[in-house]
């Protein structure tokens, strides 16, 4: 019975122990998010550049 309790304790400790994180896996994710965001902005800007420029101009003129 003592061996089973010891094995269960070890099993619990292995499952709940903090794991070391490999930060290298996060970099490609952030690069992908940044590149995709820039691509979306470029796509929207190429389609609606005149409207967006007009909206920005009107907003800035209303502040003056």
JSON list of C-alpha atoms in Angstrom, two decimals:
[
{"chain": "A", "resi": 1, "resn": "UNK", "atom": "CA", "xyz": [0.00, 0.00, 0.00]},
{"chain": "A", "resi": 2, "resn": "UNK", "atom": "CA", "xyz": [2.91, 2.33, 0.74]},
{"chain": "A", "resi": 3, "resn": "UNK", "atom": "CA", "xyz": [4.28, 1.82, -2.78]},
{"chain": "A", "resi": 4, "resn": "UNK", "atom": "CA", "xyz": [0.96, 2.82, -4.33]},
{"chain": "A", "resi": 5, "resn": "UNK", "atom": "CA", "xyz": [0.81, 5.97, -2.21]},
{"chain": "A", "resi": 6, "resn": "UNK", "atom": "CA", "xyz": [4.39, 6.82, -3.18]},
{"chain": "A", "resi": 7, "resn": "UNK", "atom": "CA", "xyz": [3.63, 6.27, -6.88]},
{"chain": "A", "resi": 8, "resn": "UNK", "atom": "CA", "xyz": [0.49, 8.40, -6.69]},
{"chain": "A", "resi": 9, "resn": "UNK", "atom": "CA", "xyz": [2.43, 11.17, -4.96]},
{"chain": "A", "resi": 10, "resn": "UNK", "atom": "CA", "xyz": [5.15, 11.09, -7.62]},
{"chain": "A", "resi": 11, "resn": "UNK", "atom": "CA", "xyz": [2.53, 11.03, -10.38]},
{"chain": "A", "resi": 12, "resn": "UNK", "atom": "CA", "xyz": [0.80, 14.06, -8.86]},
{"chain": "A", "resi": 13, "resn": "UNK", "atom": "CA", "xyz": [4.06, 15.96, -8.49]},
{"chain": "A", "resi": 14, "resn": "UNK", "atom": "CA", "xyz": [5.07, 15.23, -12.08]},
{"chain": "A", "resi": 15, "resn": "UNK", "atom": "CA", "xyz": [1.73, 16.46, -13.40]},
{"chain": "A", "resi": 16, "resn": "UNK", "atom": "CA", "xyz": [1.58, 19.60, -11.28]},
{"chain": "A", "resi": 17, "resn": "UNK", "atom": "CA", "xyz": [5.24, 20.65, -11.44]},
{"chain": "A", "resi": 18, "resn": "UNK", "atom": "CA", "xyz": [5.86, 23.88, -13.34]},
{"chain": "A", "resi": 19, "resn": "UNK", "atom": "CA", "xyz": [7.34, 23.23, -16.74]},
{"chain": "A", "resi": 20, "resn": "UNK", "atom": "CA", "xyz": [10.09, 25.29, -18.28]},
{"chain": "A", "resi": 21, "resn": "UNK", "atom": "CA", "xyz": [8.85, 27.36, -21.21]},
{"chain": "A", "resi": 22, "resn": "UNK", "atom": "CA", "xyz": [10.65, 27.50, -24.48]},
{"chain": "A", "resi": 23, "resn": "UNK", "atom": "CA", "xyz": [10.20, 31.11, -25.59]},
{"chain": "A", "resi": 24, "resn": "UNK", "atom": "CA", "xyz": [11.36, 30.40, -29.12]},
{"chain": "A", "resi": 25, "resn": "UNK", "atom": "CA", "xyz": [7.91, 29.07, -29.96]},
{"chain": "A", "resi": 26, "resn": "UNK", "atom": "CA", "xyz": [6.33, 32.45, -29.27]},
{"chain": "A", "resi": 27, "resn": "UNK", "atom": "CA", "xyz": [8.45, 34.39, -31.77]},
{"chain": "A", "resi": 28, "resn": "UNK", "atom": "CA", "xyz": [7.05, 32.87, -34.99]},
{"chain": "A", "resi": 29, "resn": "UNK", "atom": "CA", "xyz": [3.54, 33.45, -33.68]},
{"chain": "A", "resi": 30, "resn": "UNK", "atom": "CA", "xyz": [4.16, 37.14, -33.08]},
{"chain": "A", "resi": 31, "resn": "UNK", "atom": "CA", "xyz": [5.89, 37.51, -36.43]},
{"chain": "A", "resi": 32, "resn": "UNK", "atom": "CA", "xyz": [2.91, 35.88, -38.14]},
{"chain": "A", "resi": 33, "resn": "UNK", "atom": "CA", "xyz": [0.45, 38.16, -36.33]},
{"chain": "A", "resi": 34, "resn": "UNK", "atom": "CA", "xyz": [2.49, 41.25, -37.26]},
{"chain": "A", "resi": 35, "resn": "UNK", "atom": "CA", "xyz": [2.87, 40.28, -40.92]},
{"chain": "A", "resi": 36, "resn": "UNK", "atom": "CA", "xyz": [-0.80, 39.35, -41.27]},
{"chain": "A", "resi": 37, "resn": "UNK", "atom": "CA", "xyz": [-1.89, 42.61, -39.61]},
{"chain": "A", "resi": 38, "resn": "UNK", "atom": "CA", "xyz": [0.29, 44.61, -42.00]},
{"chain": "A", "resi": 39, "resn": "UNK", "atom": "CA", "xyz": [-1.16, 42.64, -44.92]},
{"chain": "A", "resi": 40, "resn": "UNK", "atom": "CA", "xyz": [-4.73, 43.33, -43.82]},
{"chain": "A", "resi": 41, "resn": "UNK", "atom": "CA", "xyz": [-3.99, 47.05, -43.44]},
{"chain": "A", "resi": 42, "resn": "UNK", "atom": "CA", "xyz": [-2.41, 47.16, -46.90]},
{"chain": "A", "resi": 43, "resn": "UNK", "atom": "CA", "xyz": [-5.36, 45.31, -48.45]},
{"chain": "A", "resi": 44, "resn": "UNK", "atom": "CA", "xyz": [-7.92, 47.61, -46.84]},
{"chain": "A", "resi": 45, "resn": "UNK", "atom": "CA", "xyz": [-5.88, 50.70, -47.69]},
{"chain": "A", "resi": 46, "resn": "UNK", "atom": "CA", "xyz": [-5.54, 49.68, -51.35]},
{"chain": "A", "resi": 47, "resn": "UNK", "atom": "CA", "xyz": [-9.31, 49.24, -51.67]},
{"chain": "A", "resi": 48, "resn": "UNK", "atom": "CA", "xyz": [-10.51, 52.23, -49.66]},
{"chain": "A", "resi": 49, "resn": "UNK", "atom": "CA", "xyz": [-7.63, 54.72, -49.65]},
{"chain": "A", "resi": 50, "resn": "UNK", "atom": "CA", "xyz": [-9.68, 57.65, -50.98]},
{"chain": "A", "resi": 51, "resn": "UNK", "atom": "CA", "xyz": [-12.48, 57.12, -48.46]},
{"chain": "A", "resi": 52, "resn": "UNK", "atom": "CA", "xyz": [-10.08, 56.66, -45.56]},
{"chain": "A", "resi": 53, "resn": "UNK", "atom": "CA", "xyz": [-8.08, 59.74, -46.54]},
{"chain": "A", "resi": 54, "resn": "UNK", "atom": "CA", "xyz": [-11.28, 61.78, -46.78]},
{"chain": "A", "resi": 55, "resn": "UNK", "atom": "CA", "xyz": [-12.49, 60.56, -43.39]},
{"chain": "A", "resi": 56, "resn": "UNK", "atom": "CA", "xyz": [-9.15, 61.41, -41.80]},
{"chain": "A", "resi": 57, "resn": "UNK", "atom": "CA", "xyz": [-9.09, 64.84, -43.44]},
{"chain": "A", "resi": 58, "resn": "UNK", "atom": "CA", "xyz": [-12.66, 65.60, -42.27]},
{"chain": "A", "resi": 59, "resn": "UNK", "atom": "CA", "xyz": [-11.88, 64.44, -38.73]},
{"chain": "A", "resi": 60, "resn": "UNK", "atom": "CA", "xyz": [-8.75, 66.58, -38.53]},
{"chain": "A", "resi": 61, "resn": "UNK", "atom": "CA", "xyz": [-10.53, 69.61, -39.99]},
{"chain": "A", "resi": 62, "resn": "UNK", "atom": "CA", "xyz": [-13.35, 69.30, -37.45]},
{"chain": "A", "resi": 63, "resn": "UNK", "atom": "CA", "xyz": [-10.83, 69.47, -34.59]},
{"chain": "A", "resi": 64, "resn": "UNK", "atom": "CA", "xyz": [-9.28, 72.75, -35.75]}
]
